[in-house]
Amino acid sequence: MFENSNINSENDLPKNNSEIKNFSAHLIEGVKPIMVCIGTPEDFQTVEIEHPEHREHLSNDFLLKDLKNLDWAKGTYDFKEGEDVLTAGPRIYAISPIDNSNKFSGGFGHCMGLIVAGIDKKTGENISFITHQPSSFSEDFTVDLKKRLNEMKERCRQGSVDAIIVGGISNSNELFKKIYVKTIHFLSKETRQTFGFEPVIVNGPKVLVPVTVDEVSFDNKNRRLYLIRSKVNSNIGSFVDSSFNKQNREMGTDFI
């Protein structure tokens, strides 16, 4: 796991970072965790200007070919309805199929997402799925999430699966804070029960008023997530559910 407000090449990533080791202890040797490039739209524009060698990479959906859109507002994947996407209908929740496609989902305001990637036992390729749901969850979502997690476990090599959580909001509204905490507890619990590890929560919730939205683009082959949000939380690093309260005390944050 690596967070930065700029685009970085593989050579720029830290090689001996204890945080990466802690977050990737569940992965077998040779399998890298999901890496994250995080920034505002202005951050990515600045990189494009200052580093023209990245211009093509930044100007074409991060050069991700055949990018498929998980649209929770419509309950569709790649602009199609069908049994491959798990949903209870428009604007309720959406879970993409497990495949080897690059993926996009936008409009993460109150909504949160779980991104899960692993190596297919049969093909040796990276495969993945993403979710997009409000920061509260229904019985239908619980059933469908368990279904997708178990399917991922069956299809992937043991020790090759990684997962992260993005999105959500937690501002001065006490209800939003409680819902955010409840949601990360739930997503972490379901992932832990299936795979035995906790997903990493990336950069915490948004704390701006009015509510802004995040966008994510996932490079499936390279297990790299691009997270664009209107403001990066400079005092909130990546953390897991079990260290949530400790994270708040140490960083002096007040989003719970």
PDB file of C-alpha atoms in Angstrom:
ATOM      1  CA  MET A   1       0.000   0.000   0.000  1.00  0.00           C
ATOM      2  CA  PHE A   2       1.383   3.388  -0.959  1.00  0.00           C
ATOM      3  CA  GLU A   3      -0.333   6.735  -0.845  1.00  0.00           C
ATOM      4  CA  ASN A   4       0.811   9.872  -2.578  1.00  0.00           C
ATOM      5  CA  SER A   5      -0.657  12.994  -4.087  1.00  0.00           C
ATOM      6  CA  ASN A   6       1.342  12.420  -7.265  1.00  0.00           C
ATOM      7  CA  ILE A   7       1.705   9.713  -9.890  1.00  0.00           C
ATOM      8  CA  ASN A   8       4.696   7.484  -9.249  1.00  0.00           C
ATOM      9  CA  SER A   9       6.452   4.869 -11.312  1.00  0.00           C
ATOM     10  CA  GLU A  10       7.222   1.446  -9.883  1.00  0.00           C
ATOM     11  CA  ASN A  11      10.818   2.577  -9.311  1.00  0.00           C
ATOM     12  CA  ASP A  12       9.616   5.418  -7.082  1.00  0.00           C
ATOM     13  CA  LEU A  13       7.764   3.149  -4.672  1.00  0.00           C
ATOM     14  CA  PRO A  14       9.341   2.530  -1.262  1.00  0.00           C
ATOM     15  CA  LYS A  15      11.127  -0.809  -1.121  1.00  0.00           C
ATOM     16  CA  ASN A  16      11.556  -1.329   2.631  1.00  0.00           C
ATOM     17  CA  ASN A  17       8.508   0.298   4.126  1.00  0.00           C
ATOM     18  CA  SER A  18       7.340  -1.298   7.392  1.00  0.00           C
ATOM     19  CA  GLU A  19       3.784  -0.135   6.708  1.00  0.00           C
ATOM     20  CA  ILE A  20       3.749  -2.042   3.421  1.00  0.00           C
ATOM     21  CA  LYS A  21       5.079  -5.153   5.181  1.00  0.00           C
ATOM     22  CA  ASN A  22       2.388  -4.953   7.855  1.00  0.00           C
ATOM     23  CA  PHE A  23      -0.373  -4.484   5.308  1.00  0.00           C
ATOM     24  CA  SER A  24       0.889  -7.279   3.042  1.00  0.00           C
ATOM     25  CA  ALA A  25       1.786  -9.953   5.611  1.00  0.00           C
ATOM     26  CA  HIS A  26      -1.084 -12.126   4.343  1.00  0.00           C
ATOM     27  CA  LEU A  27       0.357 -12.259   0.813  1.00  0.00           C
ATOM     28  CA  ILE A  28       2.692 -14.987  -0.396  1.00  0.00           C
ATOM     29  CA  GLU A  29       6.152 -14.119  -1.685  1.00  0.00           C
ATOM     30  CA  GLY A  30       6.101 -12.474  -5.091  1.00  0.00           C
ATOM     31  CA  VAL A  31       2.544 -11.148  -4.814  1.00  0.00           C
ATOM     32  CA  LYS A  32       2.321  -7.401  -4.341  1.00  0.00           C
ATOM     33  CA  PRO A  33      -0.439  -5.588  -2.473  1.00  0.00           C
ATOM     34  CA  ILE A  34      -2.886  -3.235  -4.135  1.00  0.00           C
ATOM     35  CA  MET A  35      -0.944  -0.004  -4.598  1.00  0.00           C
ATOM     36  CA  VAL A  36      -2.703   3.360  -4.429  1.00  0.00           C
ATOM     37  CA  CYS A  37      -2.028   6.665  -6.177  1.00  0.00           C
ATOM     38  CA  ILE A  38      -4.159   9.309  -4.489  1.00  0.00           C
ATOM     39  CA  GLY A  39      -4.633  12.976  -5.249  1.00  0.00           C
ATOM     40  CA  THR A  40      -6.946  15.795  -6.222  1.00  0.00           C
ATOM     41  CA  PRO A  41      -7.743  16.576  -9.862  1.00  0.00           C
ATOM     42  CA  GLU A  42      -5.337  19.511  -9.518  1.00  0.00           C
ATOM     43  CA  ASP A  43      -2.584  17.205  -8.228  1.00  0.00           C
ATOM     44  CA  PHE A  44      -2.831  15.023 -11.301  1.00  0.00           C
ATOM     45  CA  GLN A  45      -2.895  18.083 -13.579  1.00  0.00           C
ATOM     46  CA  THR A  46       0.238  19.417 -11.877  1.00  0.00           C
ATOM     47  CA  VAL A  47       2.043  16.136 -12.446  1.00  0.00           C
ATOM     48  CA  GLU A  48       1.048  16.246 -16.106  1.00  0.00           C
ATOM     49  CA  ILE A  49       2.560  19.733 -16.467  1.00  0.00           C
ATOM     50  CA  GLU A  50       5.716  19.129 -14.431  1.00  0.00           C
ATOM     51  CA  HIS A  51       6.337  15.617 -15.755  1.00  0.00           C
ATOM     52  CA  PRO A  52       5.401  15.537 -19.446  1.00  0.00           C
ATOM     53  CA  GLU A  53       6.588  11.935 -19.640  1.00  0.00           C
ATOM     54  CA  HIS A  54       3.399  11.066 -17.716  1.00  0.00           C
ATOM     55  CA  ARG A  55       1.095  13.138 -19.945  1.00  0.00           C
ATOM     56  CA  GLU A  56      -0.227  10.289 -22.068  1.00  0.00           C
ATOM     57  CA  HIS A  57      -0.611   8.135 -18.970  1.00  0.00           C
ATOM     58  CA  LEU A  58      -2.769  10.770 -17.269  1.00  0.00           C
ATOM     59  CA  SER A  59      -4.821  11.957 -20.222  1.00  0.00           C
ATOM     60  CA  ASN A  60      -6.418   8.653 -21.172  1.00  0.00           C
ATOM     61  CA  ASP A  61      -8.120   7.360 -18.027  1.00  0.00           C
ATOM     62  CA  PHE A  62      -4.635   6.552 -16.706  1.00  0.00           C
ATOM     63  CA  LEU A  63      -4.025   4.589 -19.904  1.00  0.00           C
ATOM     64  CA  LEU A  64      -6.375   1.850 -18.726  1.00  0.00           C
ATOM     65  CA  LYS A  65      -7.785   0.120 -21.778  1.00  0.00           C
ATOM     66  CA  ASP A  66     -11.304  -1.309 -21.910  1.00  0.00           C
ATOM     67  CA  LEU A  67     -12.225   0.412 -18.662  1.00  0.00           C
ATOM     68  CA  LYS A  68     -15.547  -0.933 -17.368  1.00  0.00           C
ATOM     69  CA  ASN A  69     -17.840   1.295 -15.347  1.00  0.00           C
ATOM     70  CA  LEU A  70     -19.613   0.077 -12.205  1.00  0.00           C
ATOM     71  CA  ASP A  71     -22.524   2.526 -12.014  1.00  0.00           C
ATOM     72  CA  TRP A  72     -24.334   2.200  -8.694  1.00  0.00           C
ATOM     73  CA  ALA A  73     -26.876   4.863  -9.692  1.00  0.00           C
ATOM     74  CA  LYS A  74     -28.061   2.630 -12.542  1.00  0.00           C
ATOM     75  CA  GLY A  75     -27.109  -0.727 -11.058  1.00  0.00           C
ATOM     76  CA  THR A  76     -25.077  -1.617 -14.149  1.00  0.00           C
ATOM     77  CA  TYR A  77     -21.570  -2.779 -15.080  1.00  0.00           C
ATOM     78  CA  ASP A  78     -20.050  -1.722 -18.389  1.00  0.00           C
ATOM     79  CA  PHE A  79     -23.382   0.036 -19.081  1.00  0.00           C
ATOM     80  CA  LYS A  80     -25.181  -3.313 -19.138  1.00  0.00           C
ATOM     81  CA  GLU A  81     -27.786  -4.909 -16.927  1.00  0.00           C
ATOM     82  CA  GLY A  82     -27.623  -8.602 -16.203  1.00  0.00           C
ATOM     83  CA  GLU A  83     -26.973 -11.345 -13.716  1.00  0.00           C
ATOM     84  CA  ASP A  84     -23.209 -10.729 -13.674  1.00  0.00           C
ATOM     85  CA  VAL A  85     -23.616  -7.559 -11.612  1.00  0.00           C
ATOM     86  CA  LEU A  86     -25.091  -8.092  -8.162  1.00  0.00           C
ATOM     87  CA  THR A  87     -27.544  -5.320  -7.291  1.00  0.00           C
ATOM     88  CA  ALA A  88     -30.905  -4.683  -5.668  1.00  0.00           C
ATOM     89  CA  GLY A  89     -31.644  -1.917  -8.150  1.00  0.00           C
ATOM     90  CA  PRO A  90     -30.529   1.607  -9.069  1.00  0.00           C
ATOM     91  CA  ARG A  91     -28.984   3.715  -6.289  1.00  0.00           C
ATOM     92  CA  ILE A  92     -29.076   0.866  -3.764  1.00  0.00           C
ATOM     93  CA  TYR A  93     -25.782  -0.999  -4.281  1.00  0.00           C
ATOM     94  CA  ALA A  94     -23.767  -2.632  -7.047  1.00  0.00           C
ATOM     95  CA  ILE A  95     -21.099  -5.356  -6.988  1.00  0.00           C
ATOM     96  CA  SER A  96     -19.167  -5.982 -10.178  1.00  0.00           C
ATOM     97  CA  PRO A  97     -18.468  -9.436 -11.597  1.00  0.00           C
ATOM     98  CA  ILE A  98     -15.087 -11.013 -10.923  1.00  0.00           C
ATOM     99  CA  ASP A  99     -13.033 -10.618 -14.088  1.00  0.00           C
ATOM    100  CA  ASN A 100      -9.699  -9.397 -15.444  1.00  0.00           C
ATOM    101  CA  SER A 101     -11.011  -6.020 -16.648  1.00  0.00           C
ATOM    102  CA  ASN A 102      -9.867  -2.571 -15.598  1.00  0.00           C
ATOM    103  CA  LYS A 103     -12.598  -0.928 -13.557  1.00  0.00           C
ATOM    104  CA  PHE A 104     -14.001   2.522 -12.801  1.00  0.00           C
ATOM    105  CA  SER A 105     -16.626   3.807 -10.405  1.00  0.00           C
ATOM    106  CA  GLY A 106     -17.487   7.416  -9.627  1.00  0.00           C
ATOM    107  CA  GLY A 107     -19.778   9.313  -7.319  1.00  0.00           C
ATOM    108  CA  PHE A 108     -18.471   8.048  -3.971  1.00  0.00           C
ATOM    109  CA  GLY A 109     -20.065  10.706  -1.771  1.00  0.00           C
ATOM    110  CA  HIS A 110     -21.580   9.038   1.268  1.00  0.00           C
ATOM    111  CA  CYS A 111     -20.985   5.766  -0.559  1.00  0.00           C
ATOM    112  CA  MET A 112     -18.085   3.429   0.131  1.00  0.00           C
ATOM    113  CA  GLY A 113     -16.363   0.762  -1.909  1.00  0.00           C
ATOM    114  CA  LEU A 114     -14.451  -2.463  -1.376  1.00  0.00           C
ATOM    115  CA  ILE A 115     -11.843  -3.422  -3.983  1.00  0.00           C
ATOM    116  CA  VAL A 116     -10.639  -7.039  -3.943  1.00  0.00           C
ATOM    117  CA  ALA A 117      -7.937  -8.486  -6.215  1.00  0.00           C
ATOM    118  CA  GLY A 118      -6.295 -11.906  -6.473  1.00  0.00           C
ATOM    119  CA  ILE A 119      -4.586 -14.330  -8.858  1.00  0.00           C
ATOM    120  CA  ASP A 120      -6.783 -16.796 -10.744  1.00  0.00           C
ATOM    121  CA  LYS A 121      -5.843 -20.436 -10.059  1.00  0.00           C
ATOM    122  CA  LYS A 122      -6.469 -21.507 -13.651  1.00  0.00           C
ATOM    123  CA  THR A 123      -5.138 -18.614 -15.728  1.00  0.00           C
ATOM    124  CA  GLY A 124      -2.517 -17.087 -13.435  1.00  0.00           C
ATOM    125  CA  GLU A 125      -3.973 -13.652 -14.234  1.00  0.00           C
ATOM    126  CA  ASN A 126      -5.018 -10.977 -11.796  1.00  0.00           C
ATOM    127  CA  ILE A 127      -8.778 -10.862 -11.334  1.00  0.00           C
ATOM    128  CA  SER A 128     -10.812  -8.444  -9.253  1.00  0.00           C
ATOM    129  CA  PHE A 129     -14.167  -7.041  -8.262  1.00  0.00           C
ATOM    130  CA  ILE A 130     -15.345  -3.767  -6.756  1.00  0.00           C
ATOM    131  CA  THR A 131     -18.407  -2.716  -4.796  1.00  0.00           C
ATOM    132  CA  HIS A 132     -20.232   0.597  -4.579  1.00  0.00           C
ATOM    133  CA  GLN A 133     -22.820   1.060  -1.866  1.00  0.00           C
ATOM    134  CA  PRO A 134     -24.123   3.696   0.555  1.00  0.00           C
ATOM    135  CA  SER A 135     -22.434   3.850   3.946  1.00  0.00           C
ATOM    136  CA  SER A 136     -25.159   1.620   5.313  1.00  0.00           C
ATOM    137  CA  PHE A 137     -26.092  -1.813   4.146  1.00  0.00           C
ATOM    138  CA  SER A 138     -29.080  -4.053   3.644  1.00  0.00           C
ATOM    139  CA  GLU A 139     -29.581  -7.765   4.138  1.00  0.00           C
ATOM    140  CA  ASP A 140     -29.493  -8.191   0.356  1.00  0.00           C
ATOM    141  CA  PHE A 141     -26.092  -6.497   0.163  1.00  0.00           C
ATOM    142  CA  THR A 142     -24.749  -8.699   2.948  1.00  0.00           C
ATOM    143  CA  VAL A 143     -25.854 -11.849   1.108  1.00  0.00           C
ATOM    144  CA  ASP A 144     -24.431 -10.680  -2.222  1.00  0.00           C
ATOM    145  CA  LEU A 145     -21.133  -9.525  -0.712  1.00  0.00           C
ATOM    146  CA  LYS A 146     -20.641 -12.892   1.003  1.00  0.00           C
ATOM    147  CA  LYS A 147     -21.393 -14.587  -2.316  1.00  0.00           C
ATOM    148  CA  ARG A 148     -18.788 -12.526  -4.175  1.00  0.00           C
ATOM    149  CA  LEU A 149     -16.130 -12.919  -1.466  1.00  0.00           C
ATOM    150  CA  ASN A 150     -16.597 -16.690  -1.380  1.00  0.00           C
ATOM    151  CA  GLU A 151     -16.473 -16.867  -5.173  1.00  0.00           C
ATOM    152  CA  MET A 152     -13.209 -14.923  -5.080  1.00  0.00           C
ATOM    153  CA  LYS A 153     -11.781 -17.311  -2.496  1.00  0.00           C
ATOM    154  CA  GLU A 154     -12.695 -20.329  -4.618  1.00  0.00           C
ATOM    155  CA  ARG A 155     -11.160 -18.889  -7.783  1.00  0.00           C
ATOM    156  CA  CYS A 156      -7.921 -17.437  -6.406  1.00  0.00           C
ATOM    157  CA  ARG A 157      -4.609 -18.869  -5.285  1.00  0.00           C
ATOM    158  CA  GLN A 158      -4.287 -18.923  -1.530  1.00  0.00           C
ATOM    159  CA  GLY A 159      -2.244 -15.970  -0.315  1.00  0.00           C
ATOM    160  CA  SER A 160      -2.771 -13.912  -3.476  1.00  0.00           C
ATOM    161  CA  VAL A 161      -5.848 -11.909  -2.445  1.00  0.00           C
ATOM    162  CA  ASP A 162      -5.666  -8.324  -1.231  1.00  0.00           C
ATOM    163  CA  ALA A 163      -8.408  -5.787  -0.453  1.00  0.00           C
ATOM    164  CA  ILE A 164      -8.881  -2.098   0.321  1.00  0.00           C
ATOM    165  CA  ILE A 165     -11.750   0.180   1.390  1.00  0.00           C
ATOM    166  CA  VAL A 166     -12.345   3.654  -0.072  1.00  0.00           C
ATOM    167  CA  GLY A 167     -14.847   6.488   0.177  1.00  0.00           C
ATOM    168  CA  GLY A 168     -17.319   7.498   2.852  1.00  0.00           C
ATOM    169  CA  ILE A 169     -17.879  10.679   4.810  1.00  0.00           C
ATOM    170  CA  SER A 170     -17.547  11.604   8.461  1.00  0.00           C
ATOM    171  CA  ASN A 171     -17.973  15.288   9.247  1.00  0.00           C
ATOM    172  CA  SER A 172     -19.580  17.121  12.173  1.00  0.00           C
ATOM    173  CA  ASN A 173     -22.788  15.137  11.710  1.00  0.00           C
ATOM    174  CA  GLU A 174     -22.765  12.472  14.434  1.00  0.00           C
ATOM    175  CA  LEU A 175     -24.981  10.149  12.400  1.00  0.00           C
ATOM    176  CA  PHE A 176     -22.508  10.190   9.493  1.00  0.00           C
ATOM    177  CA  LYS A 177     -19.687   9.338  11.898  1.00  0.00           C
ATOM    178  CA  LYS A 178     -21.553   6.367  13.342  1.00  0.00           C
ATOM    179  CA  ILE A 179     -22.532   5.069   9.902  1.00  0.00           C
ATOM    180  CA  TYR A 180     -18.950   5.368   8.628  1.00  0.00           C
ATOM    181  CA  VAL A 181     -17.554   3.428  11.584  1.00  0.00           C
ATOM    182  CA  LYS A 182     -20.276   0.785  11.325  1.00  0.00           C
ATOM    183  CA  THR A 183     -19.589   0.327   7.619  1.00  0.00           C
ATOM    184  CA  ILE A 184     -15.821  -0.133   7.888  1.00  0.00           C
ATOM    185  CA  HIS A 185     -16.396  -2.580  10.755  1.00  0.00           C
ATOM    186  CA  PHE A 186     -18.818  -4.546   8.588  1.00  0.00           C
ATOM    187  CA  LEU A 187     -16.690  -4.628   5.414  1.00  0.00           C
ATOM    188  CA  SER A 188     -13.608  -5.542   7.440  1.00  0.00           C
ATOM    189  CA  LYS A 189     -15.415  -8.306   9.311  1.00  0.00           C
ATOM    190  CA  GLU A 190     -16.761  -9.922   6.149  1.00  0.00           C
ATOM    191  CA  THR A 191     -13.347  -9.795   4.462  1.00  0.00           C
ATOM    192  CA  ARG A 192     -11.583 -11.140   7.549  1.00  0.00           C
ATOM    193  CA  GLN A 193     -14.042 -14.013   7.938  1.00  0.00           C
ATOM    194  CA  THR A 194     -13.473 -15.079   4.331  1.00  0.00           C
ATOM    195  CA  PHE A 195      -9.735 -14.495   3.881  1.00  0.00           C
ATOM    196  CA  GLY A 196      -8.288 -14.113   7.375  1.00  0.00           C
ATOM    197  CA  PHE A 197      -6.994 -10.546   6.973  1.00  0.00           C
ATOM    198  CA  GLU A 198      -8.352  -7.015   7.244  1.00  0.00           C
ATOM    199  CA  PRO A 199      -8.676  -4.729   4.213  1.00  0.00           C
ATOM    200  CA  VAL A 200      -6.712  -1.480   4.335  1.00  0.00           C
ATOM    201  CA  ILE A 201      -8.805   1.681   4.697  1.00  0.00           C
ATOM    202  CA  VAL A 202      -7.305   4.255   2.333  1.00  0.00           C
ATOM    203  CA  ASN A 203      -6.979   7.876   3.526  1.00  0.00           C
ATOM    204  CA  GLY A 204     -10.055   7.710   5.751  1.00  0.00           C
ATOM    205  CA  PRO A 205     -13.399   9.425   5.099  1.00  0.00           C
ATOM    206  CA  LYS A 206     -14.080  12.788   3.523  1.00  0.00           C
ATOM    207  CA  VAL A 207     -14.621  15.512   6.106  1.00  0.00           C
ATOM    208  CA  LEU A 208     -15.671  18.393   3.854  1.00  0.00           C
ATOM    209  CA  VAL A 209     -19.005  20.204   3.945  1.00  0.00           C
ATOM    210  CA  PRO A 210     -20.769  20.208   1.542  1.00  0.00           C
ATOM    211  CA  VAL A 211     -20.202  16.583   0.593  1.00  0.00           C
ATOM    212  CA  THR A 212     -17.861  15.996  -2.341  1.00  0.00           C
ATOM    213  CA  VAL A 213     -17.350  12.807  -4.331  1.00  0.00           C
ATOM    214  CA  ASP A 214     -14.451  10.432  -4.965  1.00  0.00           C
ATOM    215  CA  GLU A 215     -13.654   8.525  -8.149  1.00  0.00           C
ATOM    216  CA  VAL A 216     -11.664   5.320  -8.468  1.00  0.00           C
ATOM    217  CA  SER A 217      -9.982   3.687 -11.448  1.00  0.00           C
ATOM    218  CA  PHE A 218      -8.449   0.251 -10.951  1.00  0.00           C
ATOM    219  CA  ASP A 219      -5.583  -1.102 -13.049  1.00  0.00           C
ATOM    220  CA  ASN A 220      -6.318  -4.809 -12.736  1.00  0.00           C
ATOM    221  CA  LYS A 221      -3.106  -6.166 -14.272  1.00  0.00           C
ATOM    222  CA  ASN A 222      -0.828  -4.057 -12.075  1.00  0.00           C
ATOM    223  CA  ARG A 223      -3.074  -4.075  -8.983  1.00  0.00           C
ATOM    224  CA  ARG A 224      -2.952  -0.291  -8.836  1.00  0.00           C
ATOM    225  CA  LEU A 225      -5.797   1.978  -7.737  1.00  0.00           C
ATOM    226  CA  TYR A 226      -6.099   5.638  -8.700  1.00  0.00           C
ATOM    227  CA  LEU A 227      -8.184   7.498  -6.110  1.00  0.00           C
ATOM    228  CA  ILE A 228      -9.244  11.042  -6.983  1.00  0.00           C
ATOM    229  CA  ARG A 229     -10.859  13.165  -4.276  1.00  0.00           C
ATOM    230  CA  SER A 230     -11.360  16.901  -3.835  1.00  0.00           C
ATOM    231  CA  LYS A 231      -9.102  16.984  -0.774  1.00  0.00           C
ATOM    232  CA  VAL A 232      -6.568  14.437   0.436  1.00  0.00           C
ATOM    233  CA  ASN A 233      -6.535  13.909   4.207  1.00  0.00           C
ATOM    234  CA  SER A 234      -2.971  14.960   4.972  1.00  0.00           C
ATOM    235  CA  ASN A 235      -3.128  13.816   8.609  1.00  0.00           C
ATOM    236  CA  ILE A 236      -4.802  10.455   8.025  1.00  0.00           C
ATOM    237  CA  GLY A 237      -2.755   7.562   6.722  1.00  0.00           C
ATOM    238  CA  SER A 238      -3.885   4.104   5.751  1.00  0.00           C
ATOM    239  CA  PHE A 239      -5.096   1.890   8.577  1.00  0.00           C
ATOM    240  CA  VAL A 240      -7.107  -1.222   9.321  1.00  0.00           C
ATOM    241  CA  ASP A 241     -10.250  -1.650  11.363  1.00  0.00           C
ATOM    242  CA  SER A 242      -8.499  -3.176  14.386  1.00  0.00           C
ATOM    243  CA  SER A 243      -6.244  -0.101  14.702  1.00  0.00           C
ATOM    244  CA  PHE A 244      -9.023   2.414  14.060  1.00  0.00           C
ATOM    245  CA  ASN A 245      -9.271   3.893  17.564  1.00  0.00           C
ATOM    246  CA  LYS A 246      -5.476   3.937  17.922  1.00  0.00           C
ATOM    247  CA  GLN A 247      -5.215   5.776  14.593  1.00  0.00           C
ATOM    248  CA  ASN A 248      -7.547   8.498  15.822  1.00  0.00           C
ATOM    249  CA  ARG A 249      -5.679   9.013  19.092  1.00  0.00           C
ATOM    250  CA  GLU A 250      -2.252   9.193  17.467  1.00  0.00           C
ATOM    251  CA  MET A 251      -3.245  11.418  14.552  1.00  0.00           C
ATOM    252  CA  GLY A 252      -5.493  13.693  16.566  1.00  0.00           C
ATOM    253  CA  THR A 253      -8.342  13.163  14.142  1.00  0.00           C
ATOM    254  CA  ASP A 254     -11.950  13.580  15.139  1.00  0.00           C
ATOM    255  CA  PHE A 255     -13.911  11.718  12.492  1.00  0.00           C
ATOM    256  CA  ILE A 256     -15.373   9.237  14.971  1.00  0.00           C
TER     257      ILE A 256
END
